[in-house]
Rosetta silent file (secondary structure, phi, psi, omega in degrees, C-alpha in Angstrom):
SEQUENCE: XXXXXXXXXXXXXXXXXXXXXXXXXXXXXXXXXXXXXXXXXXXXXXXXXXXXXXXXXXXXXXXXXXXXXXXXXXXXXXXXXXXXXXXXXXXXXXXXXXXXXXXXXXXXXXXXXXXXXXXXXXXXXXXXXXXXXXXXXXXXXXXXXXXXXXXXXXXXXXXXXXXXXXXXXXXXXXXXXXXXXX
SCORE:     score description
SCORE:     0.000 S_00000001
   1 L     0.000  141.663 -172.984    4.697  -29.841   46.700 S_00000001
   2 L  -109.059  168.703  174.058    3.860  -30.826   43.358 S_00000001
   3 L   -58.781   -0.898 -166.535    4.704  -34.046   41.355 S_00000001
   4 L  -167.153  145.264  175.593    6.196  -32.377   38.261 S_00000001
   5 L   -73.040  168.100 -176.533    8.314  -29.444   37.715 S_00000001
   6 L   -60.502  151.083  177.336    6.803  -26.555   37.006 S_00000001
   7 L   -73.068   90.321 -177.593    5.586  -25.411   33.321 S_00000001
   8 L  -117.069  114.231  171.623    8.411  -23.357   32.203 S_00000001
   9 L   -70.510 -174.190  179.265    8.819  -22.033   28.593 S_00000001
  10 L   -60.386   18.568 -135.816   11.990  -21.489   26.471 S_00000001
  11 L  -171.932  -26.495  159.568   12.224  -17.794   28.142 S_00000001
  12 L   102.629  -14.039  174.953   12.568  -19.133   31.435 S_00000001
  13 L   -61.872 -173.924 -166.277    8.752  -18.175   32.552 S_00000001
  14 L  -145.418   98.431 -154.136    7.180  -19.982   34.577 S_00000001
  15 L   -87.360  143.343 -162.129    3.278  -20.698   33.652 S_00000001
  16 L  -119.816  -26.769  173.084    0.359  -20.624   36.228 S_00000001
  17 E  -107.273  135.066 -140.025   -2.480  -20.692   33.596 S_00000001
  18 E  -132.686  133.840 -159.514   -4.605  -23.038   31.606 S_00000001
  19 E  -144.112  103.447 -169.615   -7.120  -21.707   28.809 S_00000001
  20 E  -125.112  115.956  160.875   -9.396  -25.119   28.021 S_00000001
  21 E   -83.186  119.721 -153.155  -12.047  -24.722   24.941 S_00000001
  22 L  -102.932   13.396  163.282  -14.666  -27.485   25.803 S_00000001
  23 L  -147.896  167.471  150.493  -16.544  -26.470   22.223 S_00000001
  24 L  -120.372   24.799 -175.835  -16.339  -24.954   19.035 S_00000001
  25 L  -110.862  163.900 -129.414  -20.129  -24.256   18.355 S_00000001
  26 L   168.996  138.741 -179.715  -21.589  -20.979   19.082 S_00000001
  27 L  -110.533   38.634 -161.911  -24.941  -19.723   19.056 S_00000001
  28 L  -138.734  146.563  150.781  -23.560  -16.491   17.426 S_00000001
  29 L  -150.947   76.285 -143.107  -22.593  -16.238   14.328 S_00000001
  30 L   -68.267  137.704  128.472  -20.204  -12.654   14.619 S_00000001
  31 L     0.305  -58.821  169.865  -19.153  -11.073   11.431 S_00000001
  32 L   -80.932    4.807 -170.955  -15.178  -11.432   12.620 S_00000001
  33 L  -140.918  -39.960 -148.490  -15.354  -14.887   13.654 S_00000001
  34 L  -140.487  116.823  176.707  -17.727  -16.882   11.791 S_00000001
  35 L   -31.251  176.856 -173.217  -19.343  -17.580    8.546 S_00000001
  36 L   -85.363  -83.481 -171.319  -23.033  -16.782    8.473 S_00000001
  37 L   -31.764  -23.392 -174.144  -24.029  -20.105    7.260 S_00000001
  38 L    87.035  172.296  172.773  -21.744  -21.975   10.548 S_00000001
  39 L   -90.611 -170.102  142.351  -18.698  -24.161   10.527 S_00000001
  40 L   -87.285  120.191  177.250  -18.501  -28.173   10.462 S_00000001
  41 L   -56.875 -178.258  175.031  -18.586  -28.637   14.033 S_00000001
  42 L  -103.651  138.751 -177.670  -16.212  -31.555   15.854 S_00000001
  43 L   -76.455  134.267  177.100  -18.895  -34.517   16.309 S_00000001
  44 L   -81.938   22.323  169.510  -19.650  -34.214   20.040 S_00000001
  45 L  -135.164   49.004  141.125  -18.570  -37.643   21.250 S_00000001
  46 L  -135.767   39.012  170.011  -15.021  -36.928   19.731 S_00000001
  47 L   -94.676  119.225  173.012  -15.479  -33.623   22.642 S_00000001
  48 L   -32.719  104.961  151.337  -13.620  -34.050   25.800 S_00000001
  49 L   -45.537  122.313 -169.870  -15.679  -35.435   28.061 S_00000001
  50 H   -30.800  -58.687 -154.059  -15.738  -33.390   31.792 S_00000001
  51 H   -91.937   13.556  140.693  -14.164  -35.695   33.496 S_00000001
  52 H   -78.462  -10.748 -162.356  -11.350  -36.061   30.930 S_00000001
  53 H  -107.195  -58.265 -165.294  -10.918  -31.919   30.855 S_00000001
  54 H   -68.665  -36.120  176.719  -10.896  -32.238   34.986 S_00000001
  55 H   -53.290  -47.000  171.870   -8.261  -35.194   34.945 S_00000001
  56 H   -64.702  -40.455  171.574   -5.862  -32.913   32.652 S_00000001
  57 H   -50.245  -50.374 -176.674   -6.717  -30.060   34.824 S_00000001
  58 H   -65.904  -62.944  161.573   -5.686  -32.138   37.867 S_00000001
  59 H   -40.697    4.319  160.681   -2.179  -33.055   35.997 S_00000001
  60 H  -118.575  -24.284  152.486   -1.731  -29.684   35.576 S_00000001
  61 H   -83.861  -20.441  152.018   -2.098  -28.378   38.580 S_00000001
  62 L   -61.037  -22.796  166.368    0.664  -30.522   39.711 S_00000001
  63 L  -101.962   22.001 -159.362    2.431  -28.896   37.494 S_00000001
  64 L   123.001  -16.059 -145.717    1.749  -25.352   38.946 S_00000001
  65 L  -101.818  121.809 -173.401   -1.200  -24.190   37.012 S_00000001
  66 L  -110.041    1.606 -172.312   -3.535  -22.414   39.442 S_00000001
  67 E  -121.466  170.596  153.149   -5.906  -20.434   37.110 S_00000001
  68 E  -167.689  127.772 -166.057   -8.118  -22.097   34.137 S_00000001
  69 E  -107.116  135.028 -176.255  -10.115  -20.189   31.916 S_00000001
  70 E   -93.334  152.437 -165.128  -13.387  -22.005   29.968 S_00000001
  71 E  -143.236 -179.647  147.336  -13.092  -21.124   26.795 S_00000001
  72 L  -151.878 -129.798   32.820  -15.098  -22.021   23.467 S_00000001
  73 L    -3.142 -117.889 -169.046  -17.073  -21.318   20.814 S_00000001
  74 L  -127.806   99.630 -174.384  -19.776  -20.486   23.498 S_00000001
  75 H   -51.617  -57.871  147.548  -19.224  -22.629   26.726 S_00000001
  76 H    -5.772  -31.716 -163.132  -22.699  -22.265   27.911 S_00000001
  77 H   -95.824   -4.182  176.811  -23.675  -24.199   25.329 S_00000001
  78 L  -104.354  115.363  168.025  -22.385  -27.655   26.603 S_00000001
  79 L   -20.128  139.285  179.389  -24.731  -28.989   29.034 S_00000001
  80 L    66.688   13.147 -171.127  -24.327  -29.249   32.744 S_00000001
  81 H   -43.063  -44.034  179.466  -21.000  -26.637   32.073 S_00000001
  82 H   -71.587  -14.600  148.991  -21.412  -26.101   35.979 S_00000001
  83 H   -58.845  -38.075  169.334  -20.327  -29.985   36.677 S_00000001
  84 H   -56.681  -78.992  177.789  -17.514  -28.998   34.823 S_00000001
  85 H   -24.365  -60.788 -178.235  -16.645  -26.156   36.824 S_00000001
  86 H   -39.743  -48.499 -178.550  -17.468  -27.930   39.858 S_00000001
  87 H   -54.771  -34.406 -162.561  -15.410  -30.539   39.024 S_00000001
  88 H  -108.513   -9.584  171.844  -12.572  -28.353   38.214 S_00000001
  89 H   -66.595  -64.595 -157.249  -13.348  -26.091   41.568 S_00000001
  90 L   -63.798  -23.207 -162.266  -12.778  -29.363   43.672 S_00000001
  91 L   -60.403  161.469  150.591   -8.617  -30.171   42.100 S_00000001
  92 L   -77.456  130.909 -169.142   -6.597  -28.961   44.657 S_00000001
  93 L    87.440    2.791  165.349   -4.676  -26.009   43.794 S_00000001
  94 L   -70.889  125.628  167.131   -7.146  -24.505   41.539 S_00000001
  95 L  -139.949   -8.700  176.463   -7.775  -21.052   42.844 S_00000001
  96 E  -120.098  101.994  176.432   -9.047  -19.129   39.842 S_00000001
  97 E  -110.249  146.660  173.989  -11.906  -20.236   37.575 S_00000001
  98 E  -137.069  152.664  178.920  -12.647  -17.696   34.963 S_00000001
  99 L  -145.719  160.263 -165.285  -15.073  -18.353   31.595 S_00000001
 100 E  -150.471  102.348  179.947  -15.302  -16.381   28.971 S_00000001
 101 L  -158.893  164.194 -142.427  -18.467  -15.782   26.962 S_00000001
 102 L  -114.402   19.570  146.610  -21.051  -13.925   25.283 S_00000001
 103 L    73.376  -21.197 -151.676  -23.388  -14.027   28.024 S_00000001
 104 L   -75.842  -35.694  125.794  -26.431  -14.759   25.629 S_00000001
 105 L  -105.623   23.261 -170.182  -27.173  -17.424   28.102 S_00000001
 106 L   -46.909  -20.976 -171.122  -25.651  -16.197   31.394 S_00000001
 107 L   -84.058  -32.662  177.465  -28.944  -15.044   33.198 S_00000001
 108 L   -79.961    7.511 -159.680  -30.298  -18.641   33.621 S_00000001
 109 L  -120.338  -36.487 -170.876  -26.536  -19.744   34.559 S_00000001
 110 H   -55.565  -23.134 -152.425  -24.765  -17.220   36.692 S_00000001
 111 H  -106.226  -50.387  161.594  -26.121  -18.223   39.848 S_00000001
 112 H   -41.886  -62.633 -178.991  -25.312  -22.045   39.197 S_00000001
 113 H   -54.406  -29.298 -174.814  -22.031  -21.363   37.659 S_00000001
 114 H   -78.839  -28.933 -171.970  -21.081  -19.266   40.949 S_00000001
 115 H   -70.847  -24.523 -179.246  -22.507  -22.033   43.166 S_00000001
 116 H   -90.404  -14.009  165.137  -20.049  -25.037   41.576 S_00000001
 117 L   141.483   -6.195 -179.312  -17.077  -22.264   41.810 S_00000001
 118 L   -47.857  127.814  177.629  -17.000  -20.121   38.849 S_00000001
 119 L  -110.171   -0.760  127.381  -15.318  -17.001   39.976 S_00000001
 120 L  -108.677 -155.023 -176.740  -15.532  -14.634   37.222 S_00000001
 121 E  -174.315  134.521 -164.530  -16.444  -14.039   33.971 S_00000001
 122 E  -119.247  121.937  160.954  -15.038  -11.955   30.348 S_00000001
 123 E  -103.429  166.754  160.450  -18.210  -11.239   28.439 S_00000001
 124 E   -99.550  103.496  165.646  -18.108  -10.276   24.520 S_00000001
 125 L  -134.938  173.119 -169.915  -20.264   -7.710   23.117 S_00000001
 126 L  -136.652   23.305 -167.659  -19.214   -5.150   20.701 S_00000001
 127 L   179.197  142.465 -179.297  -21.979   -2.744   20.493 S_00000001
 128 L  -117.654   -9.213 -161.727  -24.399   -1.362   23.101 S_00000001
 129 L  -106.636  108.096 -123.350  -26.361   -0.174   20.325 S_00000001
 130 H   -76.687  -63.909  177.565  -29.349   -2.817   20.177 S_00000001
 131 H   -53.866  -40.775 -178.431  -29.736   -3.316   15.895 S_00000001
 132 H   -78.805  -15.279 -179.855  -26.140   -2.985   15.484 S_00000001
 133 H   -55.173  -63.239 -162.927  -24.980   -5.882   18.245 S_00000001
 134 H   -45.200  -45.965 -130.695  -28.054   -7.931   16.215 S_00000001
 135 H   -88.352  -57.220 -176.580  -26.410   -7.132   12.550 S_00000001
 136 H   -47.338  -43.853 -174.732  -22.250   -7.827   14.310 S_00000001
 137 H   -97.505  -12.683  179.698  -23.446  -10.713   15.828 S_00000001
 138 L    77.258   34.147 -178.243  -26.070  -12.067   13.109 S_00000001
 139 L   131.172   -7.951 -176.083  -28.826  -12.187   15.398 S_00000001
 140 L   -50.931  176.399  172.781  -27.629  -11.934   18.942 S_00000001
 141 L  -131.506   94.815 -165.031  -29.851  -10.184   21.379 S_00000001
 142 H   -40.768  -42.567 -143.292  -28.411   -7.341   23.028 S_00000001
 143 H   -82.087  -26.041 -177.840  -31.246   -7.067   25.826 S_00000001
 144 H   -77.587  -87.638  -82.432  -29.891  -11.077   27.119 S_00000001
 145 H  -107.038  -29.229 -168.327  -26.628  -10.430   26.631 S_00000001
 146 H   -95.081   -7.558  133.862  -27.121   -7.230   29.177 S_00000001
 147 H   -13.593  -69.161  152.851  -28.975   -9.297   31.310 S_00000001
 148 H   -61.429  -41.571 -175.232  -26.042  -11.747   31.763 S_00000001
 149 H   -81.287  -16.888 -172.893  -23.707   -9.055   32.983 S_00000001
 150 H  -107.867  -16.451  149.570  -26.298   -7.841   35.584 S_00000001
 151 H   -51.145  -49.758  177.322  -26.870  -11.919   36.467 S_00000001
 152 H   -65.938  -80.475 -168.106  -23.054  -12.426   36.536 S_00000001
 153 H   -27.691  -53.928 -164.449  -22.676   -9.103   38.870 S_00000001
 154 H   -59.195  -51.240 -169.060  -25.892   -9.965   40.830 S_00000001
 155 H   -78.407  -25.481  173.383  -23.972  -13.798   41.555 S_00000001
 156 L   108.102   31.667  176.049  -20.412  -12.357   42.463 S_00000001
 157 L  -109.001   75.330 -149.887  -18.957  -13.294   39.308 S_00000001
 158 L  -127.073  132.348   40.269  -16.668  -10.618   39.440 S_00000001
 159 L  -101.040  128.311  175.651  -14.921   -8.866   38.121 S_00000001
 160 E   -70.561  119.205  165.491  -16.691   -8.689   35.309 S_00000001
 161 E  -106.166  135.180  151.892  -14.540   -7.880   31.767 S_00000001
 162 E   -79.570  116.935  170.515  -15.777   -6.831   28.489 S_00000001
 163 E   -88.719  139.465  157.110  -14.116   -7.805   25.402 S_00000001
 164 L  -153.562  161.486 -154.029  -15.273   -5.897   21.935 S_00000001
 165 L  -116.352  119.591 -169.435  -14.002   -6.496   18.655 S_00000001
 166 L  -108.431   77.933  176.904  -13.520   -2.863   17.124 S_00000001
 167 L  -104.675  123.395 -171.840  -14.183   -2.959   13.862 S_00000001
 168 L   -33.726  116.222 -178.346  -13.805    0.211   11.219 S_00000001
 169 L   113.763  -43.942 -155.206  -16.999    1.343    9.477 S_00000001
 170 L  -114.364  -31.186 -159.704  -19.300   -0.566   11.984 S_00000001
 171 L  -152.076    3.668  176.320  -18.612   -0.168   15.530 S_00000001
 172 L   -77.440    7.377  177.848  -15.618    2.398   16.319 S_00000001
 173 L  -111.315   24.565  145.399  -17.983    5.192   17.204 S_00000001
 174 L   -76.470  -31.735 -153.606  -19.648    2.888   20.019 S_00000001
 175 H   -58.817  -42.207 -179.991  -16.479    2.498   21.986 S_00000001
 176 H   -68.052  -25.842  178.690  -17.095    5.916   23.975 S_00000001
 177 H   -72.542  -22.445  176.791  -21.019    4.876   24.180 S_00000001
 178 H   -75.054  -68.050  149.541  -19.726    1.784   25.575 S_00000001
 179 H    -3.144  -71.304  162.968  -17.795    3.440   28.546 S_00000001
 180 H   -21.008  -54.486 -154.231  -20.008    5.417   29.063 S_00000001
 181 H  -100.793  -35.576 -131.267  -22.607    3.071   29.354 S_00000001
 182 L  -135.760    0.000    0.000  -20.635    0.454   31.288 S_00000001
């Protein structure tokens, strides 16, 4: 039974899921999201600190919320991100961890992230076609990024989903090469 009523909006649902971004930097810098040049980041000691993100997490699952999705910029990118997870594995009543990222370092991670509890994972790529991911993304590296989805599969971080950002002129003729391909 939990300690607090449940997380119910104006509409009468009744909310199960938590979406926590533990950065805003990115090692990307996409066309659709981000200046070339970067933002000003948030100074990392005014960044939630894990075990402040797992404390809210625990207070939240008291209030129902059984799913929690890592979010960023590019989560990967804050050290030890599988303490977090771990951390956030262990609340009781947690049954869904999901992260959502652009995979670019996922092959050195998936097997770590699945061992502290991650259980799936939404990557982003927009392009299967190796110069245009680099141009959409400003430098990304397609050949990593497909890497991480056969690291995430290979660890059981599954189902995997693909996000792509479909934008006119540059990337709507990939979407069937992506299917395809996928």
């Amino acid at each position: 039974m939990s300690k607090h009523p449940p997380l119910e909006d104006s509409f009468g649902r009744i909310h199960t899921y938590l979406r926590v971004s533990v950065t805003d930097r990115c090692n990307y810098r996409c066309v659709y999201c981000m200046p070339e040049e970067g933002l000003s980041w948030i100074p990392r000691d005014e960044l939630l600190r894990y075990e402040e993100i797992v404390r809210i997490v625990r207070v939240m699952a008291e209030m129902g919320i059984e799913k929690v999705r890592i979010t960023g910029g590019e989560p990967t990118l804050r050290s030890d991100i599988e303490q977090l997870i771990a951390g956030i594995a262990a609340v009781p009543g947690i049954r869904d961890i999901a992260m959502t990222t652009n995979a670019h370092t996922l092959a050195k991670l998936a097997d770590r992230l699945a061992a502290a509890g991650l259980s799936r994972v939404n990557i982003s790529i927009d392009s299967v076609d190796s110069a245009r991911f680099a141009r959409l993304t400003r430098g990304g590296d397609l050949e990593r990024v497909l890497e991480g989805i056969e690291a995430a599969r290979a660890a059981g971080l599954t189902p995997i989903r693909l996000n792509a950002v479909v934008l006119a002129g540059e990337n709507e003729d990939d979407l069937f090469e992506m299917v395809d391909f996928f």
